[in-house]
PDB file of C-alpha atoms in Angstrom:
ATOM      1  CA  ARG A 295      10.773-136.346   6.857  1.00 83.00           C
ATOM      2  CA  TYR A 296       7.989-134.737   4.801  1.00 89.00           C
ATOM      3  CA  ALA A 297       9.904-131.476   4.773  1.00 90.00           C
ATOM      4  CA  ALA A 298      12.917-133.248   3.287  1.00 91.00           C
ATOM      5  CA  LEU A 299      10.762-134.867   0.588  1.00 91.00           C
ATOM      6  CA  LEU A 300       9.140-131.531  -0.186  1.00 92.00           C
ATOM      7  CA  LEU A 301      12.564-129.917  -0.457  1.00 93.00           C
ATOM      8  CA  VAL A 302      13.823-132.644  -2.807  1.00 93.00           C
ATOM      9  CA  ALA A 303      10.691-132.413  -4.967  1.00 93.00           C
ATOM     10  CA  SER A 304      10.889-128.611  -5.098  1.00 93.00           C
ATOM     11  CA  SER A 305      14.564-128.777  -6.039  1.00 94.00           C
ATOM     12  CA  ALA A 306      13.821-131.253  -8.818  1.00 94.00           C
ATOM     13  CA  VAL A 307      11.023-129.088 -10.226  1.00 93.00           C
ATOM     14  CA  LEU A 308      13.225-125.977 -10.110  1.00 90.00           C
ATOM     15  CA  THR A 309      16.117-127.839 -11.746  1.00 93.00           C
ATOM     16  CA  PHE A 310      13.947-129.049 -14.622  1.00 92.00           C
ATOM     17  CA  TYR A 311      12.410-125.590 -15.053  1.00 89.00           C
ATOM     18  CA  LEU A 312      15.798-123.859 -15.220  1.00 87.00           C
ATOM     19  CA  TYR A 313      17.134-126.559 -17.550  1.00 91.00           C
ATOM     20  CA  GLY A 314      14.159-125.870 -19.819  1.00 92.00           C
ATOM     21  CA  LYS A 315      14.986-122.147 -19.743  1.00 88.00           C
ATOM     22  CA  MET A 316      18.583-122.916 -20.699  1.00 89.00           C
ATOM     23  CA  MET A 317      17.460-125.110 -23.608  1.00 93.00           C
ATOM     24  CA  GLU A 318      15.031-122.399 -24.724  1.00 92.00           C
ATOM     25  CA  ARG A 319      17.891-119.876 -24.719  1.00 92.00           C
ATOM     26  CA  GLU A 320      20.034-122.183 -26.864  1.00 95.00           C
ATOM     27  CA  ARG A 321      17.169-122.653 -29.321  1.00 96.00           C
ATOM     28  CA  LEU A 322      16.503-118.912 -29.514  1.00 95.00           C
ATOM     29  CA  VAL A 323      20.186-118.111 -30.127  1.00 96.00           C
ATOM     30  CA  ARG A 324      20.411-120.803 -32.821  1.00 97.00           C
ATOM     31  CA  GLN A 325      17.263-119.498 -34.570  1.00 97.00           C
ATOM     32  CA  PHE A 326      18.459-115.899 -34.290  1.00 96.00           C
ATOM     33  CA  VAL A 327      21.837-116.771 -35.831  1.00 97.00           C
ATOM     34  CA  GLU A 328      20.312-118.812 -38.671  1.00 97.00           C
ATOM     35  CA  GLN A 329      17.730-116.143 -39.556  1.00 96.00           C
ATOM     36  CA  THR A 330      20.232-113.306 -39.326  1.00 96.00           C
ATOM     37  CA  LEU A 331      22.966-114.960 -41.362  1.00 97.00           C
ATOM     38  CA  ALA A 332      20.841-116.165 -44.275  1.00 96.00           C
ATOM     39  CA  GLY A 333      22.879-115.078 -47.290  1.00 95.00           C
ATOM     40  CA  VAL A 334      25.896-113.914 -45.242  1.00 96.00           C
ATOM     41  CA  PRO A 335      29.123-115.826 -46.026  1.00 95.00           C
ATOM     42  CA  ARG A 336      30.079-117.594 -42.781  1.00 93.00           C
ATOM     43  CA  ASP A 337      33.799-117.389 -43.564  1.00 92.00           C
ATOM     44  CA  ASP A 338      33.655-113.559 -43.575  1.00 93.00           C
ATOM     45  CA  VAL A 339      33.850-113.039 -39.812  1.00 93.00           C
ATOM     46  CA  ASP A 340      33.558-109.242 -40.139  1.00 91.00           C
ATOM     47  CA  ALA A 341      30.332-109.554 -42.182  1.00 93.00           C
ATOM     48  CA  VAL A 342      28.967-112.135 -39.727  1.00 95.00           C
ATOM     49  CA  ALA A 343      29.711-109.975 -36.673  1.00 94.00           C
ATOM     50  CA  LEU A 344      28.286-106.847 -38.294  1.00 92.00           C
ATOM     51  CA  ALA A 345      25.108-108.645 -39.430  1.00 95.00           C
ATOM     52  CA  LEU A 346      24.594-110.096 -35.935  1.00 95.00           C
ATOM     53  CA  ALA A 347      25.245-106.751 -34.222  1.00 93.00           C
ATOM     54  CA  ARG A 348      22.781-104.944 -36.483  1.00 92.00           C
ATOM     55  CA  ALA A 349      20.167-107.643 -35.891  1.00 93.00           C
ATOM     56  CA  VAL A 350      20.683-107.436 -32.115  1.00 93.00           C
ATOM     57  CA  HIS A 351      20.131-103.673 -32.290  1.00 90.00           C
ATOM     58  CA  ARG A 352      16.986-104.002 -34.404  1.00 89.00           C
ATOM     59  CA  ARG A 353      15.502-106.878 -32.429  1.00 88.00           C
ATOM     60  CA  THR A 354      16.148-105.772 -28.847  1.00 87.00           C
ATOM     61  CA  ASN A 355      16.072-101.986 -29.064  1.00 84.00           C
ATOM     62  CA  ARG A 356      13.342-101.194 -26.541  1.00 84.00           C
ATOM     63  CA  GLY A 357      12.834-101.036 -22.820  1.00 85.00           C
ATOM     64  CA  VAL A 358       9.734-102.357 -21.080  1.00 86.00           C
ATOM     65  CA  PRO A 359       8.039-101.579 -17.773  1.00 87.00           C
ATOM     66  CA  LEU A 360       8.373-104.273 -15.127  1.00 84.00           C
ATOM     67  CA  SER A 361       4.584-104.633 -15.041  1.00 86.00           C
ATOM     68  CA  GLU A 362       4.580-106.082 -18.598  1.00 86.00           C
ATOM     69  CA  LEU A 363       6.795-109.030 -17.698  1.00 85.00           C
ATOM     70  CA  SER A 364       5.914-112.541 -16.602  1.00 86.00           C
ATOM     71  CA  LEU A 365       6.759-113.562 -13.035  1.00 87.00           C
ATOM     72  CA  TYR A 366       9.972-115.332 -14.110  1.00 85.00           C
ATOM     73  CA  ASP A 367      11.096-112.360 -16.245  1.00 85.00           C
ATOM     74  CA  ARG A 368      10.304-109.968 -13.392  1.00 84.00           C
ATOM     75  CA  LEU A 369      12.463-111.959 -10.986  1.00 84.00           C
ATOM     76  CA  GLU A 370      15.222-112.167 -13.582  1.00 83.00           C
ATOM     77  CA  ALA A 371      15.034-108.429 -14.328  1.00 80.00           C
ATOM     78  CA  MET A 372      15.363-107.576 -10.632  1.00 79.00           C
ATOM     79  CA  SER A 373      18.451-109.765 -10.259  1.00 77.00           C
ATOM     80  CA  PHE A 374      22.047-108.628 -10.612  1.00 72.00           C
ATOM     81  CA  PHE A 375      22.127-109.730 -14.277  1.00 67.00           C
ATOM     82  CA  ASN A 376      18.912-107.880 -15.176  1.00 74.00           C
ATOM     83  CA  VAL A 377      17.816-109.404 -18.499  1.00 81.00           C
ATOM     84  CA  SER A 378      19.049-112.646 -20.063  1.00 84.00           C
ATOM     85  CA  THR A 379      19.817-113.406 -23.680  1.00 88.00           C
ATOM     86  CA  GLY A 380      16.794-115.695 -23.856  1.00 88.00           C
ATOM     87  CA  SER A 381      14.408-113.035 -22.574  1.00 87.00           C
ATOM     88  CA  SER A 382      15.887-110.394 -24.880  1.00 88.00           C
ATOM     89  CA  LEU A 383      15.505-112.570 -27.960  1.00 91.00           C
ATOM     90  CA  LYS A 384      12.107-113.988 -27.016  1.00 88.00           C
ATOM     91  CA  GLU A 385      10.448-110.720 -26.024  1.00 86.00           C
ATOM     92  CA  GLY A 386      12.504-108.185 -28.015  1.00 87.00           C
ATOM     93  CA  TYR A 387      13.729-105.865 -25.261  1.00 85.00           C
ATOM     94  CA  TYR A 388      17.003-104.975 -23.582  1.00 82.00           C
ATOM     95  CA  GLY A 389      15.931-103.793 -20.181  1.00 81.00           C
ATOM     96  CA  VAL A 390      13.341-102.676 -17.726  1.00 81.00           C
ATOM     97  CA  VAL A 391      12.617 -98.950 -17.693  1.00 79.00           C
ATOM     98  CA  ASP A 392      11.795 -98.736 -13.993  1.00 68.00           C
ATOM     99  CA  GLN A 393      15.004-100.464 -12.845  1.00 64.00           C
ATOM    100  CA  GLY A 394      18.134 -98.581 -11.808  1.00 59.00           C
ATOM    101  CA  ALA A 395      20.582-100.188 -14.252  1.00 55.00           C
ATOM    102  CA  PHE A 396      18.804 -99.253 -17.459  1.00 57.00           C
ATOM    103  CA  GLY A 397      20.637 -99.089 -20.749  1.00 68.00           C
ATOM    104  CA  PRO A 398      20.953-101.112 -23.895  1.00 80.00           C
ATOM    105  CA  CYS A 399      24.683-101.675 -24.207  1.00 82.00           C
ATOM    106  CA  GLY A 400      25.236-104.344 -21.545  1.00 83.00           C
ATOM    107  CA  LYS A 401      22.217-106.426 -22.424  1.00 85.00           C
ATOM    108  CA  MET A 402      22.722-106.136 -26.186  1.00 88.00           C
ATOM    109  CA  SER A 403      26.373-107.129 -25.772  1.00 90.00           C
ATOM    110  CA  ARG A 404      25.249-110.264 -23.917  1.00 90.00           C
ATOM    111  CA  VAL A 405      23.045-111.270 -26.866  1.00 93.00           C
ATOM    112  CA  LEU A 406      25.807-110.572 -29.410  1.00 95.00           C
ATOM    113  CA  LEU A 407      28.365-112.507 -27.375  1.00 95.00           C
ATOM    114  CA  SER A 408      26.017-115.500 -27.181  1.00 95.00           C
ATOM    115  CA  ALA A 409      25.530-115.451 -30.963  1.00 96.00           C
ATOM    116  CA  LEU A 410      29.268-115.158 -31.689  1.00 97.00           C
ATOM    117  CA  TRP A 411      30.114-117.925 -29.216  1.00 97.00           C
ATOM    118  CA  HIS A 412      27.432-120.096 -30.820  1.00 97.00           C
ATOM    119  CA  LEU A 413      29.426-119.764 -34.057  1.00 97.00           C
ATOM    120  CA  GLU A 414      32.668-120.452 -32.150  1.00 96.00           C
ATOM    121  CA  ILE A 415      33.984-116.972 -32.918  1.00 97.00           C
ATOM    122  CA  PRO A 416      36.203-115.837 -30.035  1.00 97.00           C
ATOM    123  CA  ALA A 417      34.570-112.796 -28.459  1.00 97.00           C
ATOM    124  CA  ARG A 418      34.671-110.846 -25.212  1.00 96.00           C
ATOM    125  CA  LYS A 419      33.001-107.922 -23.517  1.00 92.00           C
ATOM    126  CA  LEU A 420      34.762-104.571 -23.730  1.00 89.00           C
ATOM    127  CA  GLN A 421      33.801-102.184 -20.975  1.00 86.00           C
ATOM    128  CA  LEU A 422      34.687 -98.505 -21.269  1.00 82.00           C
ATOM    129  CA  LEU A 423      34.982 -97.149 -17.767  1.00 80.00           C
ATOM    130  CA  VAL A 424      34.635 -93.510 -16.825  1.00 75.00           C
ATOM    131  CA  GLU A 425      36.451 -91.438 -14.282  1.00 78.00           C
ATOM    132  CA  PRO A 426      34.588 -91.525 -10.971  1.00 79.00           C
ATOM    133  CA  GLY A 427      32.655 -88.332 -10.368  1.00 75.00           C
ATOM    134  CA  SER A 428      32.682 -87.315 -14.047  1.00 72.00           C
ATOM    135  CA  GLY A 429      28.907 -87.666 -14.340  1.00 67.00           C
ATOM    136  CA  LEU A 430      29.326 -89.892 -17.373  1.00 64.00           C
ATOM    137  CA  ILE A 431      28.132 -93.468 -17.628  1.00 70.00           C
ATOM    138  CA  GLN A 432      30.171 -96.460 -18.668  1.00 78.00           C
ATOM    139  CA  HIS A 433      29.626 -98.139 -22.031  1.00 82.00           C
ATOM    140  CA  THR A 434      29.816-101.791 -23.052  1.00 87.00           C
ATOM    141  CA  MET A 435      30.833-103.057 -26.473  1.00 89.00           C
ATOM    142  CA  VAL A 436      32.086-106.354 -27.880  1.00 93.00           C
ATOM    143  CA  GLU A 437      35.431-107.426 -29.274  1.00 94.00           C
ATOM    144  CA  TYR A 438      35.638-110.408 -31.585  1.00 95.00           C
ATOM    145  CA  ARG A 439      38.748-112.137 -32.895  1.00 94.00           C
ATOM    146  CA  PHE A 440      39.336-112.319 -36.624  1.00 89.00           C
ATOM    147  CA  GLY A 441      42.684-113.645 -37.759  1.00 87.00           C
ATOM    148  CA  ASP A 442      45.440-111.959 -35.785  1.00 89.00           C
ATOM    149  CA  ARG A 443      43.397-109.065 -34.418  1.00 88.00           C
ATOM    150  CA  TRP A 444      40.608-108.131 -32.054  1.00 91.00           C
ATOM    151  CA  GLN A 445      37.920-105.999 -33.704  1.00 89.00           C
ATOM    152  CA  VAL A 446      35.658-103.682 -31.666  1.00 89.00           C
ATOM    153  CA  ILE A 447      31.964-103.485 -32.509  1.00 90.00           C
ATOM    154  CA  SER A 448      29.233-101.449 -30.841  1.00 86.00           C
ATOM    155  CA  GLN A 449      25.935-103.277 -31.136  1.00 83.00           C
ATOM    156  CA  SER A 450      23.904-100.761 -29.153  1.00 78.00           C
ATOM    157  CA  ASP A 451      24.925 -97.839 -31.388  1.00 74.00           C
ATOM    158  CA  SER A 452      23.377 -99.203 -34.588  1.00 64.00           C
ATOM    159  CA  ALA A 453      26.308-101.626 -34.937  1.00 60.00           C
ATOM    160  CA  PHE A 454      29.392 -99.867 -36.175  1.00 61.00           C
ATOM    161  CA  VAL A 455      32.966-101.098 -36.448  1.00 64.00           C
ATOM    162  CA  TRP A 456      36.044 -98.935 -36.108  1.00 65.00           C
ATOM    163  CA  ARG A 457      38.541 -99.195 -38.968  1.00 66.00           C
ATOM    164  CA  ASN A 458      41.824 -97.436 -39.722  1.00 71.00           C
ATOM    165  CA  HIS A 459      42.763 -95.771 -43.019  1.00 75.00           C
ATOM    166  CA  THR A 460      43.727 -99.154 -44.560  1.00 78.00           C
ATOM    167  CA  GLY A 461      40.360-100.700 -43.735  1.00 70.00           C
ATOM    168  CA  ARG A 462      41.617-102.752 -40.814  1.00 68.00           C
TER     169      ARG A 462
END
């Protein structure tokens, strides 16, 4: 009986803690978007996406050793998802240097996607895969929808957008 009560109490505490983390993430994304887009016309989706991508690159462009992280961030960093949007925005990093899956593109794309979705701009992850055995690594970018087209942006490469000769 006491074990069941302890389990219920532990579950409740964990639920409230994780809910708090989720609310913190939403607040951090909202603040990031508002600060980044001050002076950027919101109806210019290309300018919005480029400003956000550049800000993601500037704000989260460093790796940290696992030893510098809090217990929660350590557990998160060792999970399958590695680093969350909230942790990236709060602490200003994209990954843990002593973890196997280390690289900025996946984590930075997660932050950019969260910011675009916050603004209700359709966006998705674009993953460039490599041929097995080539020795190359895969790369992650973001596509966002503007009008009748999907536009590719690379937030981890100083935020550039590909355009054709007509500017599209």
